[in-house]
PDB file of C-alpha atoms and ligand atoms in Angstrom:
ATOM      1  CA  MET A   1      52.149 113.975 115.225  1.00  0.00           C
ATOM      2  CA  GLU A   2      51.791 112.467 111.479  1.00  0.00           C
ATOM      3  CA  PHE A   3      51.622 108.948 110.726  1.00  0.00           C
ATOM      4  CA  ILE A   4      52.637 107.740 107.045  1.00  0.00           C
ATOM      5  CA  LEU A   5      51.230 104.363 106.506  1.00  0.00           C
ATOM      6  CA  SER A   6      53.223 102.138 104.074  1.00  0.00           C
ATOM      7  CA  ASP A   7      52.269  98.757 102.715  1.00  0.00           C
ATOM      8  CA  THR A   8      55.702  97.041 102.616  1.00  0.00           C
ATOM      9  CA  TYR A   9      58.982  97.604 104.688  1.00  0.00           C
ATOM     10  CA  GLU A  10      60.412  98.716 101.137  1.00  0.00           C
ATOM     11  CA  GLN A  11      58.055 101.376 100.805  1.00  0.00           C
ATOM     12  CA  MET A  12      58.524 102.675 104.705  1.00  0.00           C
ATOM     13  CA  SER A  13      62.112 102.762 103.568  1.00  0.00           C
ATOM     14  CA  GLY A  14      61.593 104.599 100.588  1.00  0.00           C
ATOM     15  CA  ALA A  15      59.403 107.269 102.243  1.00  0.00           C
ATOM     16  CA  ALA A  16      61.590 107.677 105.301  1.00  0.00           C
ATOM     17  CA  ALA A  17      64.560 107.919 102.857  1.00  0.00           C
ATOM     18  CA  GLU A  18      62.412 110.576 100.919  1.00  0.00           C
ATOM     19  CA  ILE A  19      62.053 112.927 103.970  1.00  0.00           C
ATOM     20  CA  LEU A  20      65.810 112.286 104.974  1.00  0.00           C
ATOM     21  CA  ALA A  21      67.077 113.451 101.700  1.00  0.00           C
ATOM     22  CA  LYS A  22      64.744 116.467 101.312  1.00  0.00           C
ATOM     23  CA  GLU A  23      66.299 117.626 104.547  1.00  0.00           C
ATOM     24  CA  LEU A  24      69.882 117.165 103.104  1.00  0.00           C
ATOM     25  CA  LYS A  25      69.118 118.867 100.110  1.00  0.00           C
ATOM     26  CA  ARG A  26      67.506 121.661 101.448  1.00  0.00           C
ATOM     27  CA  LYS A  27      70.661 122.220 103.910  1.00  0.00           C
ATOM     28  CA  PRO A  28      73.546 120.316 102.590  1.00  0.00           C
ATOM     29  CA  ASN A  29      75.455 120.681 106.319  1.00  0.00           C
ATOM     30  CA  ALA A  30      72.527 119.469 108.350  1.00  0.00           C
ATOM     31  CA  VAL A  31      73.200 117.715 111.618  1.00  0.00           C
ATOM     32  CA  PHE A  32      71.387 114.378 111.738  1.00  0.00           C
ATOM     33  CA  ALA A  33      71.156 111.962 114.883  1.00  0.00           C
ATOM     34  CA  LEU A  34      70.786 108.432 113.385  1.00  0.00           C
ATOM     35  CA  PRO A  35      69.578 105.209 114.965  1.00  0.00           C
ATOM     36  CA  THR A  36      70.826 101.506 114.286  1.00  0.00           C
ATOM     37  CA  GLY A  37      68.832  98.388 114.636  1.00  0.00           C
ATOM     38  CA  SER A  38      66.681  96.519 112.273  1.00  0.00           C
ATOM     39  CA  THR A  39      64.098  98.876 111.016  1.00  0.00           C
ATOM     40  CA  PRO A  40      66.454 101.661 109.470  1.00  0.00           C
ATOM     41  CA  ILE A  41      68.403  99.363 107.492  1.00  0.00           C
ATOM     42  CA  GLY A  42      66.239  99.664 104.300  1.00  0.00           C
ATOM     43  CA  THR A  43      66.343 103.629 105.008  1.00  0.00           C
ATOM     44  CA  TYR A  44      70.035 103.628 104.643  1.00  0.00           C
ATOM     45  CA  GLN A  45      69.978 101.380 101.568  1.00  0.00           C
ATOM     46  CA  ALA A  46      67.594 103.644  99.603  1.00  0.00           C
ATOM     47  CA  LEU A  47      69.950 106.887 100.881  1.00  0.00           C
ATOM     48  CA  ALA A  48      72.787 105.247  99.756  1.00  0.00           C
ATOM     49  CA  LYS A  49      70.813 104.529  96.365  1.00  0.00           C
ATOM     50  CA  GLN A  50      70.011 108.318  96.129  1.00  0.00           C
ATOM     51  CA  ASN A  51      73.765 109.079  96.604  1.00  0.00           C
ATOM     52  CA  ARG A  52      75.335 106.579  94.163  1.00  0.00           C
ATOM     53  CA  GLU A  53      72.738 107.726  91.653  1.00  0.00           C
ATOM     54  CA  GLY A  54      73.669 111.617  92.303  1.00  0.00           C
ATOM     55  CA  GLN A  55      70.776 112.882  93.919  1.00  0.00           C
ATOM     56  CA  ILE A  56      72.097 113.675  97.387  1.00  0.00           C
ATOM     57  CA  ASP A  57      75.420 114.607  98.799  1.00  0.00           C
ATOM     58  CA  PHE A  58      76.634 113.407 102.017  1.00  0.00           C
ATOM     59  CA  SER A  59      79.682 115.269 102.103  1.00  0.00           C
ATOM     60  CA  GLN A  60      78.942 118.512 104.218  1.00  0.00           C
ATOM     61  CA  GLY A  61      76.537 116.754 106.345  1.00  0.00           C
ATOM     62  CA  ASN A  62      76.939 115.848 110.049  1.00  0.00           C
ATOM     63  CA  PHE A  63      75.896 112.705 111.695  1.00  0.00           C
ATOM     64  CA  PHE A  64      75.675 111.590 115.245  1.00  0.00           C
ATOM     65  CA  ASN A  65      74.987 108.115 116.351  1.00  0.00           C
ATOM     66  CA  VAL A  66      71.777 108.087 118.591  1.00  0.00           C
ATOM     67  CA  ASP A  67      73.640 105.982 120.996  1.00  0.00           C
ATOM     68  CA  GLU A  68      76.476 103.589 121.609  1.00  0.00           C
ATOM     69  CA  TYR A  69      77.259 100.442 124.206  1.00  0.00           C
ATOM     70  CA  VAL A  70      79.317 101.514 127.223  1.00  0.00           C
ATOM     71  CA  GLY A  71      82.703  99.061 126.763  1.00  0.00           C
ATOM     72  CA  LEU A  72      82.354  99.093 122.867  1.00  0.00           C
ATOM     73  CA  SER A  73      84.776 101.093 120.647  1.00  0.00           C
ATOM     74  CA  ARG A  74      84.469 102.399 116.884  1.00  0.00           C
ATOM     75  CA  GLU A  75      85.803  99.280 115.562  1.00  0.00           C
ATOM     76  CA  SER A  76      83.786  96.639 117.614  1.00  0.00           C
ATOM     77  CA  GLU A  77      81.721  94.781 115.310  1.00  0.00           C
ATOM     78  CA  GLN A  78      78.849  95.097 117.455  1.00  0.00           C
ATOM     79  CA  GLY A  79      78.980  98.721 118.393  1.00  0.00           C
ATOM     80  CA  TYR A  80      76.860 101.286 116.749  1.00  0.00           C
ATOM     81  CA  TYR A  81      79.100 103.278 115.195  1.00  0.00           C
ATOM     82  CA  HIS A  82      80.568 100.330 113.185  1.00  0.00           C
ATOM     83  CA  PHE A  83      76.869  99.640 112.432  1.00  0.00           C
ATOM     84  CA  LEU A  84      76.503 103.048 110.667  1.00  0.00           C
ATOM     85  CA  TYR A  85      79.738 102.709 109.185  1.00  0.00           C
ATOM     86  CA  THR A  86      78.718  99.305 107.293  1.00  0.00           C
ATOM     87  CA  ASN A  87      75.322 100.053 106.872  1.00  0.00           C
ATOM     88  CA  LEU A  88      75.539 103.954 105.778  1.00  0.00           C
ATOM     89  CA  TYR A  89      79.096 105.697 105.744  1.00  0.00           C
ATOM     90  CA  GLN A  90      80.954 103.125 103.584  1.00  0.00           C
ATOM     91  CA  HIS A  91      78.369 103.483 100.946  1.00  0.00           C
ATOM     92  CA  VAL A  92      78.098 107.278 100.634  1.00  0.00           C
ATOM     93  CA  ASN A  93      80.229 110.102 100.276  1.00  0.00           C
ATOM     94  CA  VAL A  94      80.279 111.186 103.625  1.00  0.00           C
ATOM     95  CA  ASP A  95      83.439 113.145 105.569  1.00  0.00           C
ATOM     96  CA  LEU A  96      84.335 110.395 108.279  1.00  0.00           C
ATOM     97  CA  ALA A  97      85.420 113.539 110.316  1.00  0.00           C
ATOM     98  CA  LYS A  98      81.805 114.807 110.551  1.00  0.00           C
ATOM     99  CA  THR A  99      80.374 111.177 111.714  1.00  0.00           C
ATOM    100  CA  HIS A 100      80.211 110.657 115.656  1.00  0.00           C
ATOM    101  CA  ALA A 101      79.365 108.368 118.360  1.00  0.00           C
ATOM    102  CA  PRO A 102      79.535 108.770 122.052  1.00  0.00           C
ATOM    103  CA  ASP A 103      82.821 107.358 123.173  1.00  0.00           C
ATOM    104  CA  GLY A 104      81.817 103.879 124.672  1.00  0.00           C
ATOM    105  CA  THR A 105      85.349 103.269 125.863  1.00  0.00           C
ATOM    106  CA  ALA A 106      85.677 106.278 127.828  1.00  0.00           C
ATOM    107  CA  ALA A 107      87.030 105.642 131.268  1.00  0.00           C
ATOM    108  CA  ASP A 108      84.323 107.846 132.633  1.00  0.00           C
ATOM    109  CA  PRO A 109      80.941 107.626 130.780  1.00  0.00           C
ATOM    110  CA  GLU A 110      79.236 110.429 132.337  1.00  0.00           C
ATOM    111  CA  LEU A 111      81.999 112.710 131.055  1.00  0.00           C
ATOM    112  CA  ALA A 112      81.662 111.427 127.586  1.00  0.00           C
ATOM    113  CA  ALA A 113      78.084 112.031 127.703  1.00  0.00           C
ATOM    114  CA  ILE A 114      78.508 115.504 128.703  1.00  0.00           C
ATOM    115  CA  ASP A 115      81.185 115.746 125.928  1.00  0.00           C
ATOM    116  CA  TYR A 116      79.029 114.231 123.319  1.00  0.00           C
ATOM    117  CA  GLU A 117      75.987 116.678 123.949  1.00  0.00           C
ATOM    118  CA  ARG A 118      78.500 119.347 123.875  1.00  0.00           C
ATOM    119  CA  GLN A 119      79.732 118.234 120.370  1.00  0.00           C
ATOM    120  CA  ILE A 120      76.003 118.350 119.109  1.00  0.00           C
ATOM    121  CA  ASP A 121      75.346 121.983 120.566  1.00  0.00           C
ATOM    122  CA  SER A 122      78.690 123.209 119.039  1.00  0.00           C
ATOM    123  CA  LEU A 123      76.928 122.821 115.646  1.00  0.00           C
ATOM    124  CA  GLY A 124      73.809 124.289 116.810  1.00  0.00           C
ATOM    125  CA  GLY A 125      71.789 121.056 117.781  1.00  0.00           C
ATOM    126  CA  LEU A 126      70.205 118.506 115.864  1.00  0.00           C
ATOM    127  CA  ASP A 127      68.313 119.618 112.532  1.00  0.00           C
ATOM    128  CA  VAL A 128      66.938 116.101 112.145  1.00  0.00           C
ATOM    129  CA  ALA A 129      66.416 113.106 114.720  1.00  0.00           C
ATOM    130  CA  PHE A 130      65.911 109.989 112.969  1.00  0.00           C
ATOM    131  CA  LEU A 131      64.690 107.404 115.410  1.00  0.00           C
ATOM    132  CA  GLY A 132      63.210 103.922 115.778  1.00  0.00           C
ATOM    133  CA  ILE A 133      61.108 102.954 118.620  1.00  0.00           C
ATOM    134  CA  GLY A 134      61.768  99.968 121.220  1.00  0.00           C
ATOM    135  CA  ARG A 135      58.916  97.377 122.005  1.00  0.00           C
ATOM    136  CA  ASN A 136      58.646  99.128 125.415  1.00  0.00           C
ATOM    137  CA  GLY A 137      58.550 102.629 123.904  1.00  0.00           C
ATOM    138  CA  HIS A 138      61.861 103.833 124.460  1.00  0.00           C
ATOM    139  CA  ILE A 139      63.319 106.176 121.712  1.00  0.00           C
ATOM    140  CA  GLY A 140      67.489 106.312 121.282  1.00  0.00           C
ATOM    141  CA  PHE A 141      68.263 104.277 124.738  1.00  0.00           C
ATOM    142  CA  ASN A 142      65.993 106.559 126.674  1.00  0.00           C
ATOM    143  CA  GLU A 143      64.128 103.636 128.688  1.00  0.00           C
ATOM    144  CA  PRO A 144      60.863 103.703 130.526  1.00  0.00           C
ATOM    145  CA  ALA A 145      61.507 105.174 134.017  1.00  0.00           C
ATOM    146  CA  ASP A 146      60.171 107.694 136.698  1.00  0.00           C
ATOM    147  CA  SER A 147      62.109 110.429 135.154  1.00  0.00           C
ATOM    148  CA  LEU A 148      63.905 110.951 132.058  1.00  0.00           C
ATOM    149  CA  HIS A 149      67.248 112.434 131.287  1.00  0.00           C
ATOM    150  CA  TYR A 150      67.144 115.896 129.187  1.00  0.00           C
ATOM    151  CA  ALA A 151      70.647 115.665 127.750  1.00  0.00           C
ATOM    152  CA  THR A 152      72.990 112.658 126.513  1.00  0.00           C
ATOM    153  CA  TYR A 153      73.719 110.410 129.646  1.00  0.00           C
ATOM    154  CA  CYS A 154      74.611 106.891 130.582  1.00  0.00           C
ATOM    155  CA  VAL A 155      71.773 104.525 130.962  1.00  0.00           C
ATOM    156  CA  THR A 156      71.136 101.148 132.532  1.00  0.00           C
ATOM    157  CA  LEU A 157      69.316  99.133 130.110  1.00  0.00           C
ATOM    158  CA  THR A 158      66.053  97.385 130.720  1.00  0.00           C
ATOM    159  CA  GLU A 159      65.568  93.842 130.646  1.00  0.00           C
ATOM    160  CA  SER A 160      63.235  94.154 127.670  1.00  0.00           C
ATOM    161  CA  THR A 161      65.674  96.043 125.851  1.00  0.00           C
ATOM    162  CA  ILE A 162      68.599  93.345 127.013  1.00  0.00           C
ATOM    163  CA  GLU A 163      66.409  90.601 125.553  1.00  0.00           C
ATOM    164  CA  ALA A 164      65.506  92.124 122.284  1.00  0.00           C
ATOM    165  CA  ASN A 165      69.164  93.101 121.309  1.00  0.00           C
ATOM    166  CA  ALA A 166      70.889  90.179 122.897  1.00  0.00           C
ATOM    167  CA  ARG A 167      70.379  88.467 119.280  1.00  0.00           C
ATOM    168  CA  PHE A 168      73.340  90.352 118.198  1.00  0.00           C
ATOM    169  CA  PHE A 169      76.057  89.202 120.618  1.00  0.00           C
ATOM    170  CA  ALA A 170      77.082  85.498 121.024  1.00  0.00           C
ATOM    171  CA  SER A 171      75.200  85.324 124.247  1.00  0.00           C
ATOM    172  CA  VAL A 172      73.328  87.692 126.578  1.00  0.00           C
ATOM    173  CA  ASP A 173      76.173  87.724 128.953  1.00  0.00           C
ATOM    174  CA  GLU A 174      78.262  89.571 126.231  1.00  0.00           C
ATOM    175  CA  MET A 175      75.782  91.975 125.771  1.00  0.00           C
ATOM    176  CA  PRO A 176      76.593  95.555 127.496  1.00  0.00           C
ATOM    177  CA  LYS A 177      74.187  96.231 130.134  1.00  0.00           C
ATOM    178  CA  GLN A 178      74.660 100.199 129.846  1.00  0.00           C
ATOM    179  CA  ALA A 179      74.723 102.626 126.767  1.00  0.00           C
ATOM    180  CA  LEU A 180      75.125 106.246 126.288  1.00  0.00           C
ATOM    181  CA  THR A 181      72.250 107.688 124.444  1.00  0.00           C
ATOM    182  CA  ILE A 182      71.061 111.152 123.527  1.00  0.00           C
ATOM    183  CA  GLY A 183      68.446 112.529 125.669  1.00  0.00           C
ATOM    184  CA  ILE A 184      64.822 113.393 125.457  1.00  0.00           C
ATOM    185  CA  GLY A 185      66.003 117.095 125.495  1.00  0.00           C
ATOM    186  CA  THR A 186      68.449 116.450 122.646  1.00  0.00           C
ATOM    187  CA  ILE A 187      65.870 114.940 120.502  1.00  0.00           C
ATOM    188  CA  MET A 188      63.048 117.555 121.388  1.00  0.00           C
ATOM    189  CA  LYS A 189      65.080 120.357 120.247  1.00  0.00           C
ATOM    190  CA  ALA A 190      65.541 118.838 116.914  1.00  0.00           C
ATOM    191  CA  ASP A 191      63.923 120.997 114.289  1.00  0.00           C
ATOM    192  CA  LYS A 192      62.412 117.604 112.847  1.00  0.00           C
ATOM    193  CA  ILE A 193      61.869 114.101 113.865  1.00  0.00           C
ATOM    194  CA  VAL A 194      61.428 111.180 111.718  1.00  0.00           C
ATOM    195  CA  MET A 195      60.438 107.698 113.003  1.00  0.00           C
ATOM    196  CA  VAL A 196      60.291 104.179 111.569  1.00  0.00           C
ATOM    197  CA  ALA A 197      58.485 101.323 112.850  1.00  0.00           C
ATOM    198  CA  HIS A 198      57.857  97.850 111.419  1.00  0.00           C
ATOM    199  CA  GLY A 199      57.215  94.294 112.806  1.00  0.00           C
ATOM    200  CA  GLU A 200      54.728  92.810 114.946  1.00  0.00           C
ATOM    201  CA  ASP A 201      56.560  93.286 117.892  1.00  0.00           C
ATOM    202  CA  LYS A 202      56.166  97.184 117.545  1.00  0.00           C
ATOM    203  CA  ALA A 203      52.428  97.025 117.081  1.00  0.00           C
ATOM    204  CA  GLU A 204      51.519  97.569 120.644  1.00  0.00           C
ATOM    205  CA  ALA A 205      53.997 100.701 121.180  1.00  0.00           C
ATOM    206  CA  ILE A 206      52.703 102.042 117.834  1.00  0.00           C
ATOM    207  CA  ARG A 207      49.101 101.562 118.985  1.00  0.00           C
ATOM    208  CA  ARG A 208      49.969 103.207 122.043  1.00  0.00           C
ATOM    209  CA  LEU A 209      51.692 106.206 120.446  1.00  0.00           C
ATOM    210  CA  LYS A 210      48.464 106.642 118.325  1.00  0.00           C
ATOM    211  CA  GLU A 211      45.662 106.109 120.644  1.00  0.00           C
ATOM    212  CA  ASP A 212      47.033 106.889 124.255  1.00  0.00           C
ATOM    213  CA  THR A 213      47.345 110.734 124.699  1.00  0.00           C
ATOM    214  CA  SER A 214      48.921 110.620 128.094  1.00  0.00           C
ATOM    215  CA  LEU A 215      52.420 112.189 128.375  1.00  0.00           C
ATOM    216  CA  ASN A 216      54.168 109.411 130.387  1.00  0.00           C
ATOM    217  CA  THR A 217      58.083 108.849 131.373  1.00  0.00           C
ATOM    218  CA  GLY A 218      57.167 104.994 131.307  1.00  0.00           C
ATOM    219  CA  PHE A 219      56.424 105.120 127.651  1.00  0.00           C
ATOM    220  CA  PRO A 220      59.151 107.559 126.613  1.00  0.00           C
ATOM    221  CA  SER A 221      58.173 108.210 122.857  1.00  0.00           C
ATOM    222  CA  SER A 222      54.777 109.628 124.322  1.00  0.00           C
ATOM    223  CA  LEU A 223      56.860 112.963 125.044  1.00  0.00           C
ATOM    224  CA  LEU A 224      57.174 113.098 121.000  1.00  0.00           C
ATOM    225  CA  ARG A 225      53.821 114.506 121.189  1.00  0.00           C
ATOM    226  CA  LEU A 226      54.885 118.044 122.559  1.00  0.00           C
ATOM    227  CA  HIS A 227      56.888 118.634 119.494  1.00  0.00           C
ATOM    228  CA  PRO A 228      55.294 120.306 116.398  1.00  0.00           C
ATOM    229  CA  ASP A 229      57.093 118.249 113.711  1.00  0.00           C
ATOM    230  CA  VAL A 230      57.038 114.319 113.933  1.00  0.00           C
ATOM    231  CA  THR A 231      56.623 112.058 111.233  1.00  0.00           C
ATOM    232  CA  VAL A 232      56.094 108.456 112.057  1.00  0.00           C
ATOM    233  CA  VAL A 233      56.491 106.360 108.917  1.00  0.00           C
ATOM    234  CA  THR A 234      55.289 102.594 109.653  1.00  0.00           C
ATOM    235  CA  THR A 235      53.840  99.571 107.992  1.00  0.00           C
ATOM    236  CA  ILE A 236      51.631  99.088 111.182  1.00  0.00           C
ATOM    237  CA  LYS A 237      48.048  99.740 110.946  1.00  0.00           C
TER     238      LYS A 237
HETATM  239  C1  F6R B   1      69.142 102.272 118.621  1.00  0.00           C
HETATM  240  C2  F6R B   1      68.157 102.890 118.903  1.00  0.00           C
HETATM  241  C3  F6R B   1      66.670 102.294 119.467  1.00  0.00           C
HETATM  242  C4  F6R B   1      66.250 101.608 118.231  1.00  0.00           C
HETATM  243  C5  F6R B   1      65.053 100.592 118.847  1.00  0.00           C
HETATM  244  C6  F6R B   1      64.522  99.790 117.738  1.00  0.00           C
HETATM  245  O1  F6R B   1      70.345 103.098 117.913  1.00  0.00           O
HETATM  246  O2  F6R B   1      67.859 104.342 118.850  1.00  0.00           O
HETATM  247  O3  F6R B   1      65.997 102.951 120.117  1.00  0.00           O
HETATM  248  O4  F6R B   1      65.976 102.143 117.370  1.00  0.00           O
HETATM  249  O5  F6R B   1      65.728  99.598 119.848  1.00  0.00           O
HETATM  250  O6  F6R B   1      65.229  98.775 117.322  1.00  0.00           O
HETATM  251  P1  F6R B   1      65.134  97.822 116.123  1.00  0.00           P
HETATM  252  O7  F6R B   1      65.044  98.611 114.756  1.00  0.00           O
HETATM  253  O8  F6R B   1      66.064  96.852 115.807  1.00  0.00           O
HETATM  254  O9  F6R B   1      63.716  97.034 116.496  1.00  0.00           O
END
């Protein structure tokens, strides 16, 4: 696992964008998993700038949301597809037919999860998994648990995650308590993993990722140690 230390959020965002842009140049039809949240916004802005300036072309790339809340549609303003649309897709020359998210409104979320994994597999799996990290070490919405899931599945969110994300909803009651997330296996099969982490509330998780060498399903990002190509771009020393 390689750590790239940046002095500022802008530098971190620029460095992460460079890595992702390089992959898109190398393989224009690459398959990416993309996270939502506060941390990757700057990376998306840097990618959009590169696209505007003609340095990268999104038109052939395939983009999969890392996760989506159960109960929220593609149009829902708090939904994660909508997040990627407003923060990235509407600013770049992406082909929207090649942008995907788990179907949060499916009558059967378990079937929607299986279908999503199939969609990723049908394109040969992920070339790049771009990730954030939760305060509790979650990746995607793979929450700390006694056992983790290999493929995309329907997860019940932990109190820690609900508390961290309730800020995006009018009240905690309005926040969905379940989500569809790509699994640990979906991530581990990616050729390349890039993570961004910023802010005091992530310091403990990053320290643990750096220093604690155990593999622990109670700290899901620890499993990334098994992957040969992980780059963590962070402002946390
Ligand atoms: C969201 C996702 C999550 C976030 C994590 C950090 O799509 O995959 O794992 O990356 O919760 O979120 P922020 O960046 O808001 O701190």
